[in-house]
Amino acid sequence: MRNHTELHEFILLGIPQTEGLETVLFVIFSFIYLFTLLGNLLILTAIVSPSTLHTPMYFFLGLLSIFDVLFPSVTCPKMLSYLSGQSQAISYEGCAAQLFFYHFLGSSEGCLYSVMAYDCFVAICHPLRYTLIMRPGVCIGLVMAAWLVGCLHATILTSFTFPLTYCGSNRVDYFFCDIPAVSPLACADSSLAQRMGSTNVGFLALMLWFSVCVSHTRVGIAILRIRSAEGRQKAFSTCSAHLTAILCAYGPAIIIYLQPTPNPLLGAMVQILNNIASPMLNSLIYSLRNTEVKRSLKRVFNNVVFISLE
């Protein structure tokens, strides 16, 4: 990469219009980040422990917990580092890696939401054929497809952004390396990279959102046809947590990349919601709204207490 640029590092200026609030932000974001890690690791422990949660739905939920641990870890540790007074510099390669893994994990997680919506559709609309349709080979294939789409998406965006020549200012007016913040620093024309970023991210988000809407629309129709109130309640509880998590994830992404006149402060706040708050909310949504997850967590806690007393 050094053959294409004279810069060896970038300076992350942080969240716009928050000068003097570094200590407060450090405390708040540290708490949220630690809570996110703890909550998702607990859900993952409850799923992989010997329990009744070894089904396709909870297999996907476990992968979502892994994504919700990795995704905020792309940007949050560096942000906490410079909020605590450490260096704001990030290497050229580190900036490229941050952009790649941010979009790789984010788009892969978006694909996983679509896979989970399809799983919910099969469970509600075709319950008798569920185990046949969502057999292990199909589940693994869907997950591999999600990873492949995420890798291709991130590779395209990174390859359009970092081959540009960066020879002037290296001050990134943002808290992490993303296309809208990095590409304007290029000496060459970066309009193609910026259009590609907005188009690619917006198109992928809208397509995945459309697939989720189709699945959940058919699920809603199927739920309305269920005669017993108990059956409707059980079917609704199966998908309501997933739909809530999807709204928290897709809303920020669409706002960031499809707003006609970008607002730096609004963009930063929405990105923080997307990067840190949404993964934390996922752990709360799935642990508080899912009865089987709560039961498994109680068993895990009881086992830990029993072992410690021994």
mmCIF file with all atom_site columns, C-alpha atoms in Angstrom, residues 92-258:
data_model
loop_
_atom_site.group_PDB
_atom_site.id
_atom_site.type_symbol
_atom_site.label_atom_id
_atom_site.label_alt_id
_atom_site.label_comp_id
_atom_site.label_asym_id
_atom_site.label_entity_id
_atom_site.label_seq_id
_atom_site.pdbx_PDB_ins_code
_atom_site.Cartn_x
_atom_site.Cartn_y
_atom_site.Cartn_z
_atom_site.occupancy
_atom_site.B_iso_or_equiv
_atom_site.pdbx_formal_charge
_atom_site.auth_seq_id
_atom_site.auth_comp_id
_atom_site.auth_asym_id
_atom_site.auth_atom_id
_atom_site.pdbx_PDB_model_num
ATOM 1   C CA . TYR A 1 92  ? -2.438  3.351   7.081  1.00 0.00 ? 92  TYR A CA 1
ATOM 2   C CA . GLU A 1 93  ? -2.772  -0.435  7.119  1.00 0.00 ? 93  GLU A CA 1
ATOM 3   C CA . GLY A 1 94  ? -4.726  -0.287  10.376 1.00 0.00 ? 94  GLY A CA 1
ATOM 4   C CA . CYS A 1 95  ? -7.136  2.224   8.855  1.00 0.00 ? 95  CYS A CA 1
ATOM 5   C CA . ALA A 1 96  ? -7.670  -0.008  5.816  1.00 0.00 ? 96  ALA A CA 1
ATOM 6   C CA . ALA A 1 97  ? -8.198  -3.045  8.058  1.00 0.00 ? 97  ALA A CA 1
ATOM 7   C CA . GLN A 1 98  ? -10.676 -1.127  10.210 1.00 0.00 ? 98  GLN A CA 1
ATOM 8   C CA . LEU A 1 99  ? -12.739 -0.143  7.158  1.00 0.00 ? 99  LEU A CA 1
ATOM 9   C CA . PHE A 1 100 ? -12.620 -3.674  5.739  1.00 0.00 ? 100 PHE A CA 1
ATOM 10  C CA . PHE A 1 101 ? -13.655 -5.512  8.903  1.00 0.00 ? 101 PHE A CA 1
ATOM 11  C CA . TYR A 1 102 ? -16.278 -2.899  9.766  1.00 0.00 ? 102 TYR A CA 1
ATOM 12  C CA . HIS A 1 103 ? -18.089 -3.487  6.465  1.00 0.00 ? 103 HIS A CA 1
ATOM 13  C CA . PHE A 1 104 ? -17.291 -7.209  6.382  1.00 0.00 ? 104 PHE A CA 1
ATOM 14  C CA . LEU A 1 105 ? -18.796 -7.917  9.798  1.00 0.00 ? 105 LEU A CA 1
ATOM 15  C CA . GLY A 1 106 ? -21.620 -5.395  9.376  1.00 0.00 ? 106 GLY A CA 1
ATOM 16  C CA . SER A 1 107 ? -22.806 -6.751  6.016  1.00 0.00 ? 107 SER A CA 1
ATOM 17  C CA . SER A 1 108 ? -22.341 -10.379 7.114  1.00 0.00 ? 108 SER A CA 1
ATOM 18  C CA . GLU A 1 109 ? -24.493 -9.683  10.158 1.00 0.00 ? 109 GLU A CA 1
ATOM 19  C CA . GLY A 1 110 ? -27.104 -8.084  7.898  1.00 0.00 ? 110 GLY A CA 1
ATOM 20  C CA . CYS A 1 111 ? -27.137 -11.242 5.776  1.00 0.00 ? 111 CYS A CA 1
ATOM 21  C CA . LEU A 1 112 ? -27.478 -13.305 8.952  1.00 0.00 ? 112 LEU A CA 1
ATOM 22  C CA . TYR A 1 113 ? -30.588 -11.296 9.887  1.00 0.00 ? 113 TYR A CA 1
ATOM 23  C CA . SER A 1 114 ? -32.102 -12.287 6.538  1.00 0.00 ? 114 SER A CA 1
ATOM 24  C CA . VAL A 1 115 ? -31.185 -15.917 7.180  1.00 0.00 ? 115 VAL A CA 1
ATOM 25  C CA . MET A 1 116 ? -32.800 -15.743 10.625 1.00 0.00 ? 116 MET A CA 1
ATOM 26  C CA . ALA A 1 117 ? -35.933 -14.200 9.072  1.00 0.00 ? 117 ALA A CA 1
ATOM 27  C CA . TYR A 1 118 ? -36.102 -17.096 6.615  1.00 0.00 ? 118 TYR A CA 1
ATOM 28  C CA . ASP A 1 119 ? -35.646 -19.550 9.498  1.00 0.00 ? 119 ASP A CA 1
ATOM 29  C CA . CYS A 1 120 ? -38.535 -17.881 11.331 1.00 0.00 ? 120 CYS A CA 1
ATOM 30  C CA . PHE A 1 121 ? -40.667 -18.096 8.168  1.00 0.00 ? 121 PHE A CA 1
ATOM 31  C CA . VAL A 1 122 ? -39.999 -21.816 7.795  1.00 0.00 ? 122 VAL A CA 1
ATOM 32  C CA . ALA A 1 123 ? -40.666 -22.474 11.504 1.00 0.00 ? 123 ALA A CA 1
ATOM 33  C CA . ILE A 1 124 ? -44.056 -20.700 11.427 1.00 0.00 ? 124 ILE A CA 1
ATOM 34  C CA . CYS A 1 125 ? -45.294 -21.444 7.906  1.00 0.00 ? 125 CYS A CA 1
ATOM 35  C CA . HIS A 1 126 ? -43.884 -24.963 7.416  1.00 0.00 ? 126 HIS A CA 1
ATOM 36  C CA . PRO A 1 127 ? -43.525 -26.442 10.924 1.00 0.00 ? 127 PRO A CA 1
ATOM 37  C CA . LEU A 1 128 ? -43.915 -30.070 9.808  1.00 0.00 ? 128 LEU A CA 1
ATOM 38  C CA . ARG A 1 129 ? -41.088 -29.753 7.266  1.00 0.00 ? 129 ARG A CA 1
ATOM 39  C CA . TYR A 1 130 ? -38.879 -27.505 9.411  1.00 0.00 ? 130 TYR A CA 1
ATOM 40  C CA . THR A 1 131 ? -36.257 -30.121 10.301 1.00 0.00 ? 131 THR A CA 1
ATOM 41  C CA . LEU A 1 132 ? -36.083 -31.248 6.680  1.00 0.00 ? 132 LEU A CA 1
ATOM 42  C CA . ILE A 1 133 ? -35.748 -27.754 5.205  1.00 0.00 ? 133 ILE A CA 1
ATOM 43  C CA . MET A 1 134 ? -33.394 -26.360 7.871  1.00 0.00 ? 134 MET A CA 1
ATOM 44  C CA . ARG A 1 135 ? -31.130 -29.396 8.053  1.00 0.00 ? 135 ARG A CA 1
ATOM 45  C CA . PRO A 1 136 ? -27.498 -28.861 9.189  1.00 0.00 ? 136 PRO A CA 1
ATOM 46  C CA . GLY A 1 137 ? -26.045 -28.727 5.666  1.00 0.00 ? 137 GLY A CA 1
ATOM 47  C CA . VAL A 1 138 ? -28.504 -26.002 4.632  1.00 0.00 ? 138 VAL A CA 1
ATOM 48  C CA . CYS A 1 139 ? -27.806 -23.958 7.785  1.00 0.00 ? 139 CYS A CA 1
ATOM 49  C CA . ILE A 1 140 ? -24.040 -24.107 7.243  1.00 0.00 ? 140 ILE A CA 1
ATOM 50  C CA . GLY A 1 141 ? -24.491 -23.231 3.569  1.00 0.00 ? 141 GLY A CA 1
ATOM 51  C CA . LEU A 1 142 ? -26.588 -20.169 4.429  1.00 0.00 ? 142 LEU A CA 1
ATOM 52  C CA . VAL A 1 143 ? -23.988 -18.996 6.943  1.00 0.00 ? 143 VAL A CA 1
ATOM 53  C CA . MET A 1 144 ? -21.159 -19.479 4.447  1.00 0.00 ? 144 MET A CA 1
ATOM 54  C CA . ALA A 1 145 ? -23.138 -17.480 1.874  1.00 0.00 ? 145 ALA A CA 1
ATOM 55  C CA . ALA A 1 146 ? -23.536 -14.659 4.420  1.00 0.00 ? 146 ALA A CA 1
ATOM 56  C CA . TRP A 1 147 ? -19.781 -14.611 5.072  1.00 0.00 ? 147 TRP A CA 1
ATOM 57  C CA . LEU A 1 148 ? -19.076 -14.659 1.319  1.00 0.00 ? 148 LEU A CA 1
ATOM 58  C CA . VAL A 1 149 ? -21.388 -11.716 0.619  1.00 0.00 ? 149 VAL A CA 1
ATOM 59  C CA . GLY A 1 150 ? -19.830 -9.768  3.486  1.00 0.00 ? 150 GLY A CA 1
ATOM 60  C CA . CYS A 1 151 ? -16.298 -10.477 2.278  1.00 0.00 ? 151 CYS A CA 1
ATOM 61  C CA . LEU A 1 152 ? -17.113 -9.485  -1.307 1.00 0.00 ? 152 LEU A CA 1
ATOM 62  C CA . HIS A 1 153 ? -18.874 -6.306  -0.166 1.00 0.00 ? 153 HIS A CA 1
ATOM 63  C CA . ALA A 1 154 ? -15.994 -5.218  2.080  1.00 0.00 ? 154 ALA A CA 1
ATOM 64  C CA . THR A 1 155 ? -13.365 -6.067  -0.551 1.00 0.00 ? 155 THR A CA 1
ATOM 65  C CA . ILE A 1 156 ? -15.104 -3.893  -3.160 1.00 0.00 ? 156 ILE A CA 1
ATOM 66  C CA . LEU A 1 157 ? -15.357 -0.900  -0.822 1.00 0.00 ? 157 LEU A CA 1
ATOM 67  C CA . THR A 1 158 ? -11.765 -1.209  0.408  1.00 0.00 ? 158 THR A CA 1
ATOM 68  C CA . SER A 1 159 ? -10.378 -1.636  -3.107 1.00 0.00 ? 159 SER A CA 1
ATOM 69  C CA . PHE A 1 160 ? -12.109 1.563   -4.242 1.00 0.00 ? 160 PHE A CA 1
ATOM 70  C CA . THR A 1 161 ? -10.953 3.605   -1.234 1.00 0.00 ? 161 THR A CA 1
ATOM 71  C CA . PHE A 1 162 ? -7.352  2.767   -0.434 1.00 0.00 ? 162 PHE A CA 1
ATOM 72  C CA . PRO A 1 163 ? -5.717  2.582   -3.870 1.00 0.00 ? 163 PRO A CA 1
ATOM 73  C CA . LEU A 1 164 ? -6.365  6.345   -4.020 1.00 0.00 ? 164 LEU A CA 1
ATOM 74  C CA . THR A 1 165 ? -3.351  8.612   -3.524 1.00 0.00 ? 165 THR A CA 1
ATOM 75  C CA . TYR A 1 166 ? -3.247  10.213  -0.062 1.00 0.00 ? 166 TYR A CA 1
ATOM 76  C CA . CYS A 1 167 ? -0.580  12.877  0.060  1.00 0.00 ? 167 CYS A CA 1
ATOM 77  C CA . GLY A 1 168 ? -2.103  15.834  1.931  1.00 0.00 ? 168 GLY A CA 1
ATOM 78  C CA . SER A 1 169 ? -3.910  16.070  5.254  1.00 0.00 ? 169 SER A CA 1
ATOM 79  C CA . ASN A 1 170 ? -4.144  12.891  7.302  1.00 0.00 ? 170 ASN A CA 1
ATOM 80  C CA . ARG A 1 171 ? -6.660  14.193  9.844  1.00 0.00 ? 171 ARG A CA 1
ATOM 81  C CA . VAL A 1 172 ? -9.821  12.062  9.770  1.00 0.00 ? 172 VAL A CA 1
ATOM 82  C CA . ASP A 1 173 ? -12.689 14.106  11.189 1.00 0.00 ? 173 ASP A CA 1
ATOM 83  C CA . TYR A 1 174 ? -14.374 11.037  12.656 1.00 0.00 ? 174 TYR A CA 1
ATOM 84  C CA . PHE A 1 175 ? -13.922 8.402   15.350 1.00 0.00 ? 175 PHE A CA 1
ATOM 85  C CA . PHE A 1 176 ? -13.011 5.545   12.983 1.00 0.00 ? 176 PHE A CA 1
ATOM 86  C CA . CYS A 1 177 ? -11.979 4.966   9.375  1.00 0.00 ? 177 CYS A CA 1
ATOM 87  C CA . ASP A 1 178 ? -15.019 4.888   7.127  1.00 0.00 ? 178 ASP A CA 1
ATOM 88  C CA . ILE A 1 179 ? -15.421 5.823   3.472  1.00 0.00 ? 179 ILE A CA 1
ATOM 89  C CA . PRO A 1 180 ? -17.227 9.185   3.971  1.00 0.00 ? 180 PRO A CA 1
ATOM 90  C CA . ALA A 1 181 ? -14.476 10.340  6.359  1.00 0.00 ? 181 ALA A CA 1
ATOM 91  C CA . VAL A 1 182 ? -11.355 8.950   4.635  1.00 0.00 ? 182 VAL A CA 1
ATOM 92  C CA . SER A 1 183 ? -12.008 9.355   0.902  1.00 0.00 ? 183 SER A CA 1
ATOM 93  C CA . PRO A 1 184 ? -12.244 13.204  0.961  1.00 0.00 ? 184 PRO A CA 1
ATOM 94  C CA . LEU A 1 185 ? -8.592  13.260  2.128  1.00 0.00 ? 185 LEU A CA 1
ATOM 95  C CA . ALA A 1 186 ? -7.394  11.750  -1.159 1.00 0.00 ? 186 ALA A CA 1
ATOM 96  C CA . CYS A 1 187 ? -5.379  13.944  -3.542 1.00 0.00 ? 187 CYS A CA 1
ATOM 97  C CA . ALA A 1 188 ? -7.062  12.314  -6.537 1.00 0.00 ? 188 ALA A CA 1
ATOM 98  C CA . ASP A 1 189 ? -10.759 12.439  -7.412 1.00 0.00 ? 189 ASP A CA 1
ATOM 99  C CA . SER A 1 190 ? -12.580 10.359  -4.787 1.00 0.00 ? 190 SER A CA 1
ATOM 100 C CA . SER A 1 191 ? -16.120 10.871  -6.060 1.00 0.00 ? 191 SER A CA 1
ATOM 101 C CA . LEU A 1 192 ? -16.256 7.346   -7.502 1.00 0.00 ? 192 LEU A CA 1
ATOM 102 C CA . ALA A 1 193 ? -15.250 5.799   -4.178 1.00 0.00 ? 193 ALA A CA 1
ATOM 103 C CA . GLN A 1 194 ? -17.845 7.856   -2.312 1.00 0.00 ? 194 GLN A CA 1
ATOM 104 C CA . ARG A 1 195 ? -20.610 7.020   -4.800 1.00 0.00 ? 195 ARG A CA 1
ATOM 105 C CA . MET A 1 196 ? -19.628 3.353   -4.712 1.00 0.00 ? 196 MET A CA 1
ATOM 106 C CA . GLY A 1 197 ? -19.722 3.364   -0.910 1.00 0.00 ? 197 GLY A CA 1
ATOM 107 C CA . SER A 1 198 ? -23.164 4.981   -0.683 1.00 0.00 ? 198 SER A CA 1
ATOM 108 C CA . THR A 1 199 ? -24.619 2.914   -3.527 1.00 0.00 ? 199 THR A CA 1
ATOM 109 C CA . ASN A 1 200 ? -23.185 -0.418  -2.431 1.00 0.00 ? 200 ASN A CA 1
ATOM 110 C CA . VAL A 1 201 ? -24.063 -0.067  1.249  1.00 0.00 ? 201 VAL A CA 1
ATOM 111 C CA . GLY A 1 202 ? -27.481 1.451   0.567  1.00 0.00 ? 202 GLY A CA 1
ATOM 112 C CA . PHE A 1 203 ? -28.391 -1.155  -2.053 1.00 0.00 ? 203 PHE A CA 1
ATOM 113 C CA . LEU A 1 204 ? -27.278 -4.083  0.109  1.00 0.00 ? 204 LEU A CA 1
ATOM 114 C CA . ALA A 1 205 ? -29.109 -2.722  3.163  1.00 0.00 ? 205 ALA A CA 1
ATOM 115 C CA . LEU A 1 206 ? -32.312 -2.165  1.198  1.00 0.00 ? 206 LEU A CA 1
ATOM 116 C CA . MET A 1 207 ? -32.157 -5.606  -0.439 1.00 0.00 ? 207 MET A CA 1
ATOM 117 C CA . LEU A 1 208 ? -31.617 -7.353  2.884  1.00 0.00 ? 208 LEU A CA 1
ATOM 118 C CA . TRP A 1 209 ? -34.339 -5.248  4.491  1.00 0.00 ? 209 TRP A CA 1
ATOM 119 C CA . PHE A 1 210 ? -36.704 -6.188  1.652  1.00 0.00 ? 210 PHE A CA 1
ATOM 120 C CA . SER A 1 211 ? -35.973 -9.906  2.147  1.00 0.00 ? 211 SER A CA 1
ATOM 121 C CA . VAL A 1 212 ? -36.667 -9.554  5.872  1.00 0.00 ? 212 VAL A CA 1
ATOM 122 C CA . CYS A 1 213 ? -39.941 -7.717  5.190  1.00 0.00 ? 213 CYS A CA 1
ATOM 123 C CA . VAL A 1 214 ? -41.086 -10.420 2.770  1.00 0.00 ? 214 VAL A CA 1
ATOM 124 C CA . SER A 1 215 ? -40.360 -13.196 5.278  1.00 0.00 ? 215 SER A CA 1
ATOM 125 C CA . HIS A 1 216 ? -42.022 -11.435 8.195  1.00 0.00 ? 216 HIS A CA 1
ATOM 126 C CA . THR A 1 217 ? -45.038 -10.377 6.121  1.00 0.00 ? 217 THR A CA 1
ATOM 127 C CA . ARG A 1 218 ? -45.708 -14.020 5.297  1.00 0.00 ? 218 ARG A CA 1
ATOM 128 C CA . VAL A 1 219 ? -45.096 -14.909 8.948  1.00 0.00 ? 219 VAL A CA 1
ATOM 129 C CA . GLY A 1 220 ? -47.619 -12.256 10.027 1.00 0.00 ? 220 GLY A CA 1
ATOM 130 C CA . ILE A 1 221 ? -50.232 -13.635 7.647  1.00 0.00 ? 221 ILE A CA 1
ATOM 131 C CA . ALA A 1 222 ? -49.612 -17.144 8.957  1.00 0.00 ? 222 ALA A CA 1
ATOM 132 C CA . ILE A 1 223 ? -49.930 -15.969 12.584 1.00 0.00 ? 223 ILE A CA 1
ATOM 133 C CA . LEU A 1 224 ? -53.287 -14.322 11.870 1.00 0.00 ? 224 LEU A CA 1
ATOM 134 C CA . ARG A 1 225 ? -54.571 -17.637 10.513 1.00 0.00 ? 225 ARG A CA 1
ATOM 135 C CA . ILE A 1 226 ? -53.760 -19.468 13.755 1.00 0.00 ? 226 ILE A CA 1
ATOM 136 C CA . ARG A 1 227 ? -57.045 -19.980 15.590 1.00 0.00 ? 227 ARG A CA 1
ATOM 137 C CA . SER A 1 228 ? -55.873 -20.451 19.164 1.00 0.00 ? 228 SER A CA 1
ATOM 138 C CA . ALA A 1 229 ? -54.721 -17.402 21.121 1.00 0.00 ? 229 ALA A CA 1
ATOM 139 C CA . GLU A 1 230 ? -51.965 -19.480 22.740 1.00 0.00 ? 230 GLU A CA 1
ATOM 140 C CA . GLY A 1 231 ? -50.642 -20.540 19.339 1.00 0.00 ? 231 GLY A CA 1
ATOM 141 C CA . ARG A 1 232 ? -50.625 -16.955 18.072 1.00 0.00 ? 232 ARG A CA 1
ATOM 142 C CA . GLN A 1 233 ? -48.820 -15.794 21.200 1.00 0.00 ? 233 GLN A CA 1
ATOM 143 C CA . LYS A 1 234 ? -46.168 -18.494 20.894 1.00 0.00 ? 234 LYS A CA 1
ATOM 144 C CA . ALA A 1 235 ? -45.594 -17.781 17.190 1.00 0.00 ? 235 ALA A CA 1
ATOM 145 C CA . PHE A 1 236 ? -45.432 -14.035 17.792 1.00 0.00 ? 236 PHE A CA 1
ATOM 146 C CA . SER A 1 237 ? -42.907 -14.392 20.617 1.00 0.00 ? 237 SER A CA 1
ATOM 147 C CA . THR A 1 238 ? -40.744 -16.545 18.336 1.00 0.00 ? 238 THR A CA 1
ATOM 148 C CA . CYS A 1 239 ? -40.247 -13.712 15.829 1.00 0.00 ? 239 CYS A CA 1
ATOM 149 C CA . SER A 1 240 ? -40.874 -10.483 17.770 1.00 0.00 ? 240 SER A CA 1
ATOM 150 C CA . ALA A 1 241 ? -37.410 -10.358 19.356 1.00 0.00 ? 241 ALA A CA 1
ATOM 151 C CA . HIS A 1 242 ? -35.767 -10.975 16.000 1.00 0.00 ? 242 HIS A CA 1
ATOM 152 C CA . LEU A 1 243 ? -37.833 -8.251  14.295 1.00 0.00 ? 243 LEU A CA 1
ATOM 153 C CA . THR A 1 244 ? -36.985 -5.758  17.056 1.00 0.00 ? 244 THR A CA 1
ATOM 154 C CA . ALA A 1 245 ? -33.275 -6.460  16.663 1.00 0.00 ? 245 ALA A CA 1
ATOM 155 C CA . ILE A 1 246 ? -33.545 -6.003  12.887 1.00 0.00 ? 246 ILE A CA 1
ATOM 156 C CA . LEU A 1 247 ? -35.165 -2.578  13.294 1.00 0.00 ? 247 LEU A CA 1
ATOM 157 C CA . CYS A 1 248 ? -32.326 -1.507  15.604 1.00 0.00 ? 248 CYS A CA 1
ATOM 158 C CA . ALA A 1 249 ? -29.721 -2.697  13.095 1.00 0.00 ? 249 ALA A CA 1
ATOM 159 C CA . TYR A 1 250 ? -31.069 -1.551  9.725  1.00 0.00 ? 250 TYR A CA 1
ATOM 160 C CA . GLY A 1 251 ? -32.412 1.840   10.800 1.00 0.00 ? 251 GLY A CA 1
ATOM 161 C CA . PRO A 1 252 ? -28.988 3.407   11.531 1.00 0.00 ? 252 PRO A CA 1
ATOM 162 C CA . ALA A 1 253 ? -27.368 1.981   8.390  1.00 0.00 ? 253 ALA A CA 1
ATOM 163 C CA . ILE A 1 254 ? -30.062 3.381   6.096  1.00 0.00 ? 254 ILE A CA 1
ATOM 164 C CA . ILE A 1 255 ? -29.993 6.793   7.820  1.00 0.00 ? 255 ILE A CA 1
ATOM 165 C CA . ILE A 1 256 ? -26.196 7.082   7.540  1.00 0.00 ? 256 ILE A CA 1
ATOM 166 C CA . TYR A 1 257 ? -25.732 6.212   3.900  1.00 0.00 ? 257 TYR A CA 1
ATOM 167 C CA . LEU A 1 258 ? -28.973 7.477   2.323  1.00 0.00 ? 258 LEU A CA 1
#
